[in-house]
mmCIF file of C-alpha atoms in Angstrom:
data_model
loop_
_atom_site.group_PDB
_atom_site.id
_atom_site.type_symbol
_atom_site.label_atom_id
_atom_site.label_comp_id
_atom_site.label_asym_id
_atom_site.label_seq_id
_atom_site.Cartn_x
_atom_site.Cartn_y
_atom_site.Cartn_z
ATOM 1 C CA GLY A 1 85.783 101.100 76.779
ATOM 2 C CA PHE A 2 88.778 103.354 77.116
ATOM 3 C CA PHE A 3 89.481 106.297 74.864
ATOM 4 C CA GLN A 4 92.655 108.308 74.425
ATOM 5 C CA SER A 5 93.625 110.444 77.392
ATOM 6 C CA TYR A 6 95.480 113.735 77.324
ATOM 7 C CA ALA A 7 99.033 113.874 78.635
ATOM 8 C CA VAL A 8 99.406 115.768 81.927
ATOM 9 C CA GLU A 9 102.472 117.773 82.905
ATOM 10 C CA VAL A 10 102.835 119.236 86.390
ATOM 11 C CA ASP A 11 105.786 121.352 87.485
ATOM 12 C CA VAL A 12 105.510 122.221 91.186
ATOM 13 C CA ARG A 13 107.796 125.027 92.375
ATOM 14 C CA ASP A 14 108.938 126.183 95.782
ATOM 15 C CA ALA A 15 109.067 129.705 97.270
ATOM 16 C CA SER A 16 112.184 130.525 95.242
ATOM 17 C CA ASN A 17 110.443 129.421 92.007
ATOM 18 C CA ALA A 18 112.677 126.334 91.690
ATOM 19 C CA THR A 19 111.165 123.020 90.566
ATOM 20 C CA CYS A 20 110.680 120.660 93.502
ATOM 21 C CA LEU A 21 108.267 118.103 92.031
ATOM 22 C CA TYR A 22 107.892 117.239 88.351
ATOM 23 C CA ALA A 23 105.595 114.740 86.643
ATOM 24 C CA GLN A 24 104.360 113.993 83.152
ATOM 25 C CA TRP A 25 102.071 111.031 82.478
ATOM 26 C CA MET A 26 98.899 109.692 80.899
ATOM 27 C CA MET A 27 96.101 107.843 82.644
ATOM 28 C CA SER A 28 92.544 106.604 82.279
ATOM 29 C CA PHE A 29 89.926 105.121 84.607
ATOM 30 C CA SER A 30 87.400 102.306 84.186
ATOM 31 C CA ILE A 31 84.615 102.528 86.777
ATOM 32 C CA LYS A 32 81.769 100.110 87.473
ATOM 33 C CA TYR A 33 78.690 101.785 88.957
ATOM 34 C CA GLU A 34 75.105 100.864 89.831
ATOM 35 C CA THR A 35 72.179 102.357 87.925
ATOM 36 C CA ASN A 36 68.676 103.189 89.148
ATOM 37 C CA SER A 37 67.442 99.897 87.677
ATOM 38 C CA SER A 38 69.954 97.996 89.902
ATOM 39 C CA ASP A 39 72.034 97.012 86.873
ATOM 40 C CA TYR A 40 75.738 97.768 86.680
ATOM 41 C CA LYS A 41 77.442 99.714 83.928
ATOM 42 C CA ASN A 42 81.079 100.387 83.085
ATOM 43 C CA ALA A 43 82.072 104.024 82.665
ATOM 44 C CA THR A 44 85.305 105.365 81.224
ATOM 45 C CA LEU A 45 86.821 108.520 82.651
ATOM 46 C CA SER A 46 89.819 110.111 80.943
ATOM 47 C CA LEU A 47 91.634 113.372 81.435
ATOM 48 C CA GLY A 48 90.549 116.284 79.303
ATOM 49 C CA SER A 49 92.648 119.189 78.151
ATOM 50 C CA ASN A 50 91.807 121.368 81.183
ATOM 51 C CA VAL A 51 93.602 119.981 84.227
ATOM 52 C CA THR A 52 94.569 121.960 87.329
ATOM 53 C CA HIS A 53 97.032 120.991 90.040
ATOM 54 C CA ASN A 54 95.848 122.974 93.041
ATOM 55 C CA GLY A 55 97.093 121.648 96.360
ATOM 56 C CA SER A 56 100.336 120.121 95.057
ATOM 57 C CA THR A 57 103.193 120.603 97.521
ATOM 58 C CA CYS A 58 106.987 120.154 97.450
ATOM 59 C CA GLY A 59 107.474 118.217 100.666
ATOM 60 C CA ASN A 60 110.616 117.932 102.785
ATOM 61 C CA ASP A 61 112.334 115.570 105.197
ATOM 62 C CA ALA A 62 109.433 115.783 107.647
ATOM 63 C CA GLN A 63 106.479 116.278 105.286
ATOM 64 C CA ALA A 64 105.339 114.229 102.300
ATOM 65 C CA ALA A 65 105.238 115.742 98.836
ATOM 66 C CA LEU A 66 101.828 115.770 97.152
ATOM 67 C CA LEU A 67 100.961 115.641 93.479
ATOM 68 C CA ALA A 68 97.280 116.590 93.072
ATOM 69 C CA ILE A 69 95.177 117.285 89.970
ATOM 70 C CA GLN A 70 91.562 118.209 89.308
ATOM 71 C CA PHE A 71 89.691 117.586 86.055
ATOM 72 C CA GLY A 72 86.253 117.302 84.502
ATOM 73 C CA GLU A 73 83.053 117.740 86.494
ATOM 74 C CA GLY A 74 84.350 117.421 90.058
ATOM 75 C CA HIS A 75 86.915 114.611 89.609
ATOM 76 C CA SER A 76 90.321 114.638 91.301
ATOM 77 C CA TRP A 77 93.380 112.434 91.724
ATOM 78 C CA SER A 78 96.448 112.672 93.956
ATOM 79 C CA VAL A 79 99.479 110.712 95.110
ATOM 80 C CA ASN A 80 101.842 111.459 97.988
ATOM 81 C CA PHE A 81 105.597 110.810 98.128
ATOM 82 C CA THR A 82 107.859 110.214 101.100
ATOM 83 C CA LYS A 83 111.635 110.073 101.197
ATOM 84 C CA THR A 84 114.444 108.537 103.198
ATOM 85 C CA ASN A 85 118.067 109.614 103.220
ATOM 86 C CA GLU A 86 118.679 108.027 99.807
ATOM 87 C CA THR A 87 115.353 107.220 98.124
ATOM 88 C CA TYR A 88 111.819 108.446 97.511
ATOM 89 C CA GLN A 89 108.642 106.516 96.746
ATOM 90 C CA SER A 90 104.913 107.004 96.344
ATOM 91 C CA ASP A 91 102.674 105.836 99.176
ATOM 92 C CA PHE A 92 98.940 106.249 98.618
ATOM 93 C CA ILE A 93 96.798 107.132 95.613
ATOM 94 C CA THR A 94 93.542 108.968 96.298
ATOM 95 C CA PHE A 95 90.944 109.143 93.531
ATOM 96 C CA THR A 96 87.589 110.922 93.706
ATOM 97 C CA TYR A 97 85.003 110.606 90.941
ATOM 98 C CA ASN A 98 81.723 112.498 90.869
ATOM 99 C CA THR A 99 78.675 110.516 89.723
ATOM 100 C CA ASN A 100 76.780 113.773 89.282
ATOM 101 C CA ASP A 101 78.677 113.959 85.981
ATOM 102 C CA ALA A 102 75.785 112.637 83.898
ATOM 103 C CA ALA A 103 77.838 112.487 80.714
ATOM 104 C CA VAL A 104 80.126 109.867 82.272
ATOM 105 C CA PHE A 105 77.685 108.226 84.722
ATOM 106 C CA PRO A 106 74.222 108.270 83.132
ATOM 107 C CA ASP A 107 71.423 107.060 85.402
ATOM 108 C CA ALA A 108 73.758 106.545 88.382
ATOM 109 C CA LYS A 109 71.906 105.387 91.500
ATOM 110 C CA ARG A 110 74.381 106.896 93.946
ATOM 111 C CA LYS A 111 74.952 110.596 93.408
ATOM 112 C CA GLY A 112 77.880 112.737 94.445
ATOM 113 C CA PRO A 113 81.638 112.360 94.994
ATOM 114 C CA ILE A 114 83.022 108.870 95.745
ATOM 115 C CA THR A 115 86.582 108.552 97.046
ATOM 116 C CA ILE A 116 88.841 105.518 97.061
ATOM 117 C CA VAL A 117 92.328 105.237 98.558
ATOM 118 C CA VAL A 118 94.758 102.540 97.444
ATOM 119 C CA LYS A 119 98.352 101.685 98.314
ATOM 120 C CA ASP A 120 100.725 102.309 95.411
ATOM 121 C CA THR A 121 103.210 99.584 94.445
ATOM 122 C CA MET A 122 105.972 101.823 93.083
ATOM 123 C CA ARG A 123 109.422 100.671 94.186
ATOM 124 C CA PRO A 124 111.784 103.136 95.944
ATOM 125 C CA VAL A 125 113.720 105.374 93.539
ATOM 126 C CA GLN A 126 117.162 106.801 94.185
ATOM 127 C CA LEU A 127 117.110 110.509 95.044
ATOM 128 C CA ASN A 128 118.054 112.713 92.075
ATOM 129 C CA ASN A 129 116.877 109.954 89.703
ATOM 130 C CA VAL A 130 113.887 110.297 87.388
ATOM 131 C CA PHE A 131 111.350 107.462 87.474
ATOM 132 C CA VAL A 132 110.311 106.448 83.933
ATOM 133 C CA CYS A 133 107.731 103.862 82.828
ATOM 134 C CA HIS A 134 106.473 103.873 79.248
ATOM 135 C CA ASN A 135 104.570 100.595 79.534
ATOM 136 C CA THR A 136 101.117 100.374 81.063
ATOM 137 C CA ASP A 137 100.570 99.804 84.757
ATOM 138 C CA SER A 138 97.266 99.505 86.578
ATOM 139 C CA VAL A 139 95.812 99.643 90.077
ATOM 140 C CA GLU A 140 92.438 98.054 90.914
ATOM 141 C CA ALA A 141 90.282 98.740 93.963
ATOM 142 C CA GLU A 142 86.571 99.115 94.747
ATOM 143 C CA ASN A 143 85.197 98.736 91.204
ATOM 144 C CA VAL A 144 87.794 101.161 89.805
ATOM 145 C CA THR A 145 90.738 100.335 87.534
ATOM 146 C CA GLN A 146 93.337 103.083 87.156
ATOM 147 C CA ILE A 147 95.650 102.705 84.156
ATOM 148 C CA PHE A 148 98.888 104.685 83.730
ATOM 149 C CA TRP A 149 101.423 104.899 80.932
ATOM 150 C CA ASN A 150 104.207 107.147 79.607
ATOM 151 C CA VAL A 151 105.104 108.136 83.170
ATOM 152 C CA THR A 152 108.042 110.448 83.942
ATOM 153 C CA LEU A 153 108.327 111.847 87.466
ATOM 154 C CA GLN A 154 110.743 113.023 90.114
ATOM 155 C CA ALA A 155 109.867 113.975 93.676
ATOM 156 C CA PHE A 156 112.098 116.005 96.000
ATOM 157 C CA VAL A 157 114.002 117.574 93.102
ATOM 158 C CA GLN A 158 117.336 118.976 94.340
ATOM 159 C CA ASN A 159 118.372 122.555 93.464
ATOM 160 C CA GLY A 160 115.549 122.886 90.943
ATOM 161 C CA THR A 161 117.293 120.587 88.429
ATOM 162 C CA ILE A 162 115.646 117.470 87.060
ATOM 163 C CA GLY A 163 117.987 114.466 87.315
ATOM 164 C CA LYS A 164 119.614 113.020 84.213
ATOM 165 C CA LYS A 165 119.744 109.412 85.422
ATOM 166 C CA GLU A 166 116.630 107.271 84.936
ATOM 167 C CA SER A 167 115.193 104.511 87.100
ATOM 168 C CA ARG A 168 113.059 102.333 84.855
ATOM 169 C CA CYS A 169 110.062 100.245 85.862
ATOM 170 C CA ASP A 170 110.300 96.482 85.454
ATOM 171 C CA ALA A 171 107.957 96.522 82.454
ATOM 172 C CA ASP A 172 110.379 98.738 80.513
ATOM 173 C CA ALA A 173 113.347 96.417 81.041
ATOM 174 C CA PRO A 174 114.741 95.465 77.613
ATOM 175 C CA THR A 175 114.719 91.849 76.541
ATOM 176 C CA SER A 176 117.910 90.594 74.950
ATOM 177 C CA ALA A 177 117.675 89.289 71.398
ATOM 178 C CA PRO A 178 118.748 85.688 70.811
ATOM 179 C CA THR A 179 122.334 85.245 69.650
ATOM 180 C CA VAL A 180 122.606 83.946 66.079
ATOM 181 C CA VAL A 181 125.632 81.706 65.582
ATOM 182 C CA PRO A 182 127.124 82.034 62.065
ATOM 183 C CA THR A 183 126.566 78.919 60.006
ATOM 184 C CA ALA A 184 126.884 77.991 56.392
ATOM 185 C CA ALA A 185 123.202 78.725 56.025
ATOM 186 C CA ASN A 186 123.405 82.380 57.130
ATOM 187 C CA LYS A 187 126.877 83.399 55.883
ATOM 188 C CA THR A 188 127.005 85.637 52.820
ATOM 189 C CA THR A 189 129.320 84.135 50.183
ATOM 190 C CA PRO A 190 129.715 84.866 46.461
ATOM 191 C CA SER A 191 127.968 82.358 44.271
ATOM 192 C CA THR A 192 127.308 81.944 40.584
ATOM 193 C CA THR A 193 124.707 79.266 41.085
ATOM 194 C CA THR A 194 121.101 80.270 40.539
ATOM 195 C CA LEU A 195 119.130 79.138 43.548
ATOM 196 C CA SER A 196 115.519 78.120 43.286
ATOM 197 C CA PRO A 197 113.102 79.828 45.680
ATOM 198 C CA ALA A 198 112.858 78.183 49.070
ATOM 199 C CA PRO A 199 109.617 76.271 49.560
ATOM 200 C CA THR A 200 106.964 78.201 51.445
ATOM 201 C CA SER A 201 106.232 76.552 54.757
ATOM 202 C CA THR A 202 102.616 76.128 55.722
ATOM 203 C CA PRO A 203 101.817 78.278 58.793
ATOM 204 C CA LYS A 204 100.998 76.270 61.891
ATOM 205 C CA PRO A 205 97.363 76.523 62.929
ATOM 206 C CA MET A 206 96.660 78.458 66.108
ATOM 207 C CA GLU A 207 96.538 76.157 69.107
ATOM 208 C CA ASN A 208 93.537 76.224 71.381
ATOM 209 C CA PRO A 209 94.036 78.400 74.476
ATOM 210 C CA VAL A 210 94.949 76.927 77.839
ATOM 211 C CA THR A 211 91.981 76.606 80.177
ATOM 212 C CA GLY A 212 92.192 79.044 83.084
ATOM 213 C CA ASN A 213 90.510 78.785 86.481
ATOM 214 C CA TYR A 214 89.221 82.044 87.977
ATOM 215 C CA SER A 215 87.244 82.891 91.103
ATOM 216 C CA LEU A 216 85.923 85.834 93.095
ATOM 217 C CA LYS A 217 85.348 86.119 96.818
ATOM 218 C CA SER A 218 82.948 88.094 98.949
ATOM 219 C CA GLY A 219 84.775 88.306 102.247
ATOM 220 C CA ASN A 220 86.096 84.801 102.852
ATOM 221 C CA THR A 221 83.416 83.104 100.757
ATOM 222 C CA THR A 222 83.812 82.209 97.087
ATOM 223 C CA CYS A 223 80.952 83.800 95.170
ATOM 224 C CA LEU A 224 81.894 83.178 91.509
ATOM 225 C CA LEU A 225 83.704 80.346 89.744
ATOM 226 C CA ALA A 226 84.848 80.202 86.135
ATOM 227 C CA SER A 227 86.909 77.744 84.116
ATOM 228 C CA VAL A 228 87.452 78.624 80.462
ATOM 229 C CA GLY A 229 89.952 78.895 77.642
ATOM 230 C CA LEU A 230 89.666 82.271 75.891
ATOM 231 C CA GLN A 231 90.739 83.316 72.434
ATOM 232 C CA LEU A 232 90.242 86.780 70.905
ATOM 233 C CA ASN A 233 89.568 86.936 67.169
ATOM 234 C CA VAL A 234 90.456 90.467 66.061
ATOM 235 C CA SER A 235 89.727 91.594 62.493
ATOM 236 C CA GLN A 236 91.067 95.146 62.821
ATOM 237 C CA ASP A 237 93.687 95.986 60.138
ATOM 238 C CA LYS A 238 94.541 92.309 59.669
ATOM 239 C CA PRO A 239 93.064 89.119 61.165
ATOM 240 C CA LEU A 240 94.676 88.209 64.477
ATOM 241 C CA LEU A 241 94.060 85.439 67.000
ATOM 242 C CA ILE A 242 95.125 86.103 70.605
ATOM 243 C CA ASN A 243 95.088 83.394 73.255
ATOM 244 C CA ILE A 244 94.542 84.644 76.801
ATOM 245 C CA ASN A 245 97.272 83.237 79.045
ATOM 246 C CA PRO A 246 95.915 82.182 82.465
ATOM 247 C CA LYS A 247 99.403 82.450 84.006
ATOM 248 C CA THR A 248 99.501 86.210 83.346
ATOM 249 C CA THR A 249 95.790 86.881 83.877
ATOM 250 C CA SER A 250 94.264 88.109 87.123
ATOM 251 C CA ALA A 251 90.584 88.098 88.046
ATOM 252 C CA SER A 252 88.597 90.785 89.833
ATOM 253 C CA GLY A 253 85.000 91.951 89.882
ATOM 254 C CA THR A 254 81.847 92.024 91.953
ATOM 255 C CA CYS A 255 79.214 89.561 93.159
ATOM 256 C CA GLY A 256 75.587 90.416 93.800
ATOM 257 C CA ASN A 257 72.157 88.870 94.187
ATOM 258 C CA THR A 258 70.976 89.784 90.699
ATOM 259 C CA SER A 259 74.151 90.754 88.826
ATOM 260 C CA ALA A 260 77.829 89.802 88.857
ATOM 261 C CA THR A 261 80.905 90.925 86.952
ATOM 262 C CA LEU A 262 84.083 88.992 86.213
ATOM 263 C CA ARG A 263 86.969 91.158 84.967
ATOM 264 C CA LEU A 264 90.030 89.436 83.511
ATOM 265 C CA ASN A 265 93.247 91.429 83.189
ATOM 266 C CA ASP A 266 95.894 89.798 80.995
ATOM 267 C CA GLY A 267 99.156 91.591 81.701
ATOM 268 C CA ASN A 268 97.578 95.086 81.779
ATOM 269 C CA SER A 269 97.168 94.916 77.996
ATOM 270 C CA ARG A 270 93.862 93.075 77.643
ATOM 271 C CA PHE A 271 90.784 93.676 79.796
ATOM 272 C CA ILE A 272 87.669 91.497 79.419
ATOM 273 C CA ASP A 273 84.501 92.087 81.464
ATOM 274 C CA PHE A 274 81.787 89.392 81.626
ATOM 275 C CA ILE A 275 78.550 90.684 83.163
ATOM 276 C CA PHE A 276 75.878 88.209 84.329
ATOM 277 C CA VAL A 277 72.272 88.840 85.377
ATOM 278 C CA VAL A 278 69.464 86.884 87.032
ATOM 279 C CA ARG A 279 66.017 86.836 85.472
ATOM 280 C CA ASN A 280 62.656 85.239 86.263
ATOM 281 C CA ALA A 281 61.947 82.526 83.696
ATOM 282 C CA SER A 282 58.600 81.843 85.411
ATOM 283 C CA ALA A 283 56.905 82.475 88.725
ATOM 284 C CA SER A 284 58.920 79.711 90.393
ATOM 285 C CA VAL A 285 62.046 79.395 88.220
ATOM 286 C CA ARG A 286 64.936 81.854 88.129
ATOM 287 C CA ARG A 287 67.767 81.620 85.623
ATOM 288 C CA PHE A 288 71.030 83.430 84.975
ATOM 289 C CA SER A 289 72.733 84.305 81.722
ATOM 290 C CA LEU A 290 75.600 86.317 80.262
ATOM 291 C CA LYS A 291 74.219 89.756 79.398
ATOM 292 C CA GLU A 292 77.198 91.926 78.473
ATOM 293 C CA VAL A 293 80.865 91.677 77.481
ATOM 294 C CA ASN A 294 83.332 94.578 77.303
ATOM 295 C CA VAL A 295 86.825 94.220 75.826
ATOM 296 C CA THR A 296 89.698 96.724 75.771
ATOM 297 C CA LEU A 297 93.046 96.055 74.108
ATOM 298 C CA LEU A 298 95.949 98.371 74.933
ATOM 299 C CA ASP A 299 99.317 98.821 73.277
ATOM 300 C CA HIS A 300 101.747 97.292 75.803
ATOM 301 C CA VAL A 301 104.434 99.816 74.803
ATOM 302 C CA ASN A 302 102.688 103.181 75.108
ATOM 303 C CA GLY A 303 99.345 102.269 76.690
ATOM 304 C CA SER A 304 97.232 103.645 73.846
ATOM 305 C CA VAL A 305 93.948 101.938 73.011
ATOM 306 C CA ILE A 306 94.186 99.502 70.105
ATOM 307 C CA LEU A 307 90.579 98.360 70.235
ATOM 308 C CA SER A 308 87.589 98.880 72.505
ATOM 309 C CA ALA A 309 84.399 96.892 71.946
ATOM 310 C CA ASP A 310 81.290 95.969 73.892
ATOM 311 C CA ASN A 311 78.017 94.107 73.450
ATOM 312 C CA ASN A 312 75.318 94.631 76.095
ATOM 313 C CA ASN A 313 72.673 92.406 74.524
ATOM 314 C CA ILE A 314 74.215 88.938 74.396
ATOM 315 C CA SER A 315 71.881 86.558 76.328
ATOM 316 C CA LYS A 316 74.154 83.486 76.297
ATOM 317 C CA TRP A 317 75.257 80.843 78.818
ATOM 318 C CA ASP A 318 71.747 80.410 80.195
ATOM 319 C CA ALA A 319 71.204 78.071 83.169
ATOM 320 C CA THR A 320 69.003 77.627 86.226
ATOM 321 C CA LEU A 321 70.024 79.714 89.224
ATOM 322 C CA GLY A 322 71.978 77.582 91.684
ATOM 323 C CA VAL A 323 73.658 75.339 89.107
ATOM 324 C CA SER A 324 76.601 75.875 86.763
ATOM 325 C CA TYR A 325 76.663 76.252 82.985
ATOM 326 C CA MET A 326 79.012 74.026 80.979
ATOM 327 C CA CYS A 327 80.010 73.858 77.312
ATOM 328 C CA GLN A 328 83.089 71.874 76.365
ATOM 329 C CA LYS A 329 82.816 72.547 72.649
ATOM 330 C CA GLU A 330 84.055 75.781 71.093
ATOM 331 C CA GLN A 331 81.616 78.681 71.225
ATOM 332 C CA THR A 332 81.814 82.147 69.667
ATOM 333 C CA LEU A 333 80.623 85.401 71.239
ATOM 334 C CA GLU A 334 80.181 88.251 68.762
ATOM 335 C CA ILE A 335 81.247 91.450 70.503
ATOM 336 C CA SER A 336 81.493 93.802 67.509
ATOM 337 C CA GLU A 337 82.251 93.763 63.801
ATOM 338 C CA LYS A 338 85.949 93.764 64.650
ATOM 339 C CA LEU A 339 86.037 91.365 67.591
ATOM 340 C CA GLU A 340 84.819 87.909 68.534
ATOM 341 C CA ILE A 341 85.643 85.772 71.575
ATOM 342 C CA ASN A 342 86.079 82.019 71.180
ATOM 343 C CA THR A 343 85.550 79.973 74.349
ATOM 344 C CA PHE A 344 86.736 76.418 75.051
ATOM 345 C CA ASN A 345 86.006 74.002 77.911
ATOM 346 C CA LEU A 346 83.701 76.523 79.544
ATOM 347 C CA ARG A 347 82.174 76.096 82.976
ATOM 348 C CA ILE A 348 80.759 79.093 84.832
ATOM 349 C CA GLN A 349 78.760 79.719 88.001
ATOM 350 C CA PRO A 350 78.342 83.414 88.854
ATOM 351 C CA PHE A 351 75.754 82.955 91.647
ATOM 352 C CA LEU A 352 75.077 80.777 94.709
ATOM 353 C CA VAL A 353 78.435 79.008 94.831
ATOM 354 C CA LYS A 354 78.572 76.527 97.717
ATOM 355 C CA GLU A 355 81.653 75.076 99.421
ATOM 356 C CA ASN A 356 83.969 76.628 96.826
ATOM 357 C CA LYS A 357 82.841 74.070 94.225
ATOM 358 C CA PHE A 358 80.796 74.057 91.042
ATOM 359 C CA SER A 359 77.241 72.812 91.426
ATOM 360 C CA ILE A 360 75.812 70.273 88.978
ATOM 361 C CA ALA A 361 76.002 71.536 85.407
ATOM 362 C CA GLU A 362 73.455 72.287 82.731
ATOM 363 C CA GLU A 363 75.159 71.512 79.446
ATOM 364 C CA CYS A 364 74.976 73.581 76.285
ATOM 365 C CA PHE A 365 73.030 72.256 73.316
ATOM 366 C CA ALA A 366 76.214 71.340 71.444
ATOM 367 C CA ASP A 367 77.392 69.112 74.290
ATOM 368 C CA SER A 368 73.975 67.585 74.956
ATOM 369 C CA ASP A 369 73.551 66.986 71.224
ATOM 370 C CA LEU A 370 76.897 65.180 71.194
ATOM 371 C CA ASN A 371 75.916 63.107 74.231
ATOM 372 C CA PHE A 372 72.653 62.247 72.501
ATOM 373 C CA LEU A 373 74.371 61.136 69.280
ATOM 374 C CA ILE A 374 76.895 58.847 70.974
ATOM 375 C CA PRO A 375 74.354 56.228 72.169
ATOM 376 C CA ILE A 376 72.608 56.430 68.793
ATOM 377 C CA ALA A 377 75.881 55.712 67.011
ATOM 378 C CA VAL A 378 76.635 52.830 69.383
ATOM 379 C CA GLY A 379 73.146 51.414 68.875
ATOM 380 C CA MET A 380 73.454 51.632 65.105
ATOM 381 C CA ALA A 381 76.816 49.851 65.226
ATOM 382 C CA LEU A 382 75.345 47.074 67.384
ATOM 383 C CA GLY A 383 72.357 46.759 65.064
ATOM 384 C CA PHE A 384 74.633 46.480 62.042
ATOM 385 C CA LEU A 385 76.654 43.793 63.814
ATOM 386 C CA ILE A 386 73.498 41.819 64.613
ATOM 387 C CA ILE A 387 72.439 42.002 60.959
ATOM 388 C CA LEU A 388 75.844 40.697 59.854
ATOM 389 C CA VAL A 389 75.623 37.799 62.311
ATOM 390 C CA PHE A 390 72.106 36.957 61.115
ATOM 391 C CA ILE A 391 73.148 37.031 57.449
ATOM 392 C CA SER A 392 76.129 34.800 58.230
ATOM 393 C CA TYR A 393 73.830 32.405 60.019
ATOM 394 C CA ILE A 394 71.422 32.199 57.036
ATOM 395 C CA ILE A 395 74.272 31.624 54.600
ATOM 396 C CA GLY A 396 75.693 28.907 56.872
ATOM 397 C CA ARG A 397 72.317 27.150 57.111
ATOM 398 C CA ARG A 398 71.895 27.141 53.344
ATOM 399 C CA LYS A 399 75.350 25.637 52.797
ATOM 400 C CA SER A 400 74.664 22.944 55.402
ATOM 401 C CA ARG A 401 71.316 22.056 53.781
ATOM 402 C CA THR A 402 72.848 21.885 50.301
ATOM 403 C CA GLY A 403 75.597 19.567 51.513
ATOM 404 C CA TYR A 404 73.030 17.237 53.198
ATOM 405 C CA GLN A 405 70.885 16.975 50.057
ATOM 406 C CA SER A 406 73.899 16.095 47.899
ATOM 407 C CA VAL A 407 74.781 13.185 50.190
#
């Protein structure tokens, strides 16, 4: 999971020692990599206290500005900025991580620097304005999730003076509080009457989460399908239930022949990784199951980590390779002492998806047990009805015989 990153401050100056590019921000990286045993692990890379910014340049009308930093054991990150007559904006983010860093990437199969380049989504900012974004933002590409928060930056600074006007990101936009219309109930008036305490209302039970449909593609072919309602049960500080909202949740991940990962990102505040593996149940039968779950909860205001938990020895959701696993009843996955995941209306197929549809399903024991009990209950009800009819028949025969004898 993520851990707290150091804040970075870079002040790039021109030949006259005037500030031309200024940035202060925090960021962290979640990286999925392959091990020598062909499994996949999730590594967390955060900035340490020793960060350099060699190669950063001011830029001008004809040349892009560059913000570049280096940290840790051979890791680096940079972003370039271009400007028009009235605005500036970031273009591409380049991130290089070094899997030779054994502390971060133990048992990595591929060794050496790995570089990814991704298009940034930052909107144009007015020249002489400072871009500010306190809330978290993230960029995902090639098994890497980059998370940023507490960002303050200005490119193409004029006359060495940082602007005083801010351009805020959409996530920082304030939400207006609802207007309260004065009524007799909320006006303050003198009173000599002793009021009895208002009755305590019973809290409404938490509703079950909405079922979300998620999928991954390999090229143009769907390689993973999932349909599930997710609820986080957090016991840190005070008990808290969190329903994952499918409307604000995006899916990403990787598909493979023997392992697959589904990452769900709910509004850049909640990250859930489900990792599946294939195993040989016998010489002729192969099965898949859920092996590992990683969960990270971030503060949506400042991006700090509220909770990070993982369990890499789960062995749930077991089914034959080539079919789907289904469990309509509520299930609970224990991730740590402080976190559980409740699932509802689950159906998952992480391998061998055909024609973008679920294959036939193997049901969980709870569902199959329910399906087994239903015909038993129906049979018992029919048997009871037959007994009642038989008893009624006997009683009727006796009454008829008694009436005949009396005549």
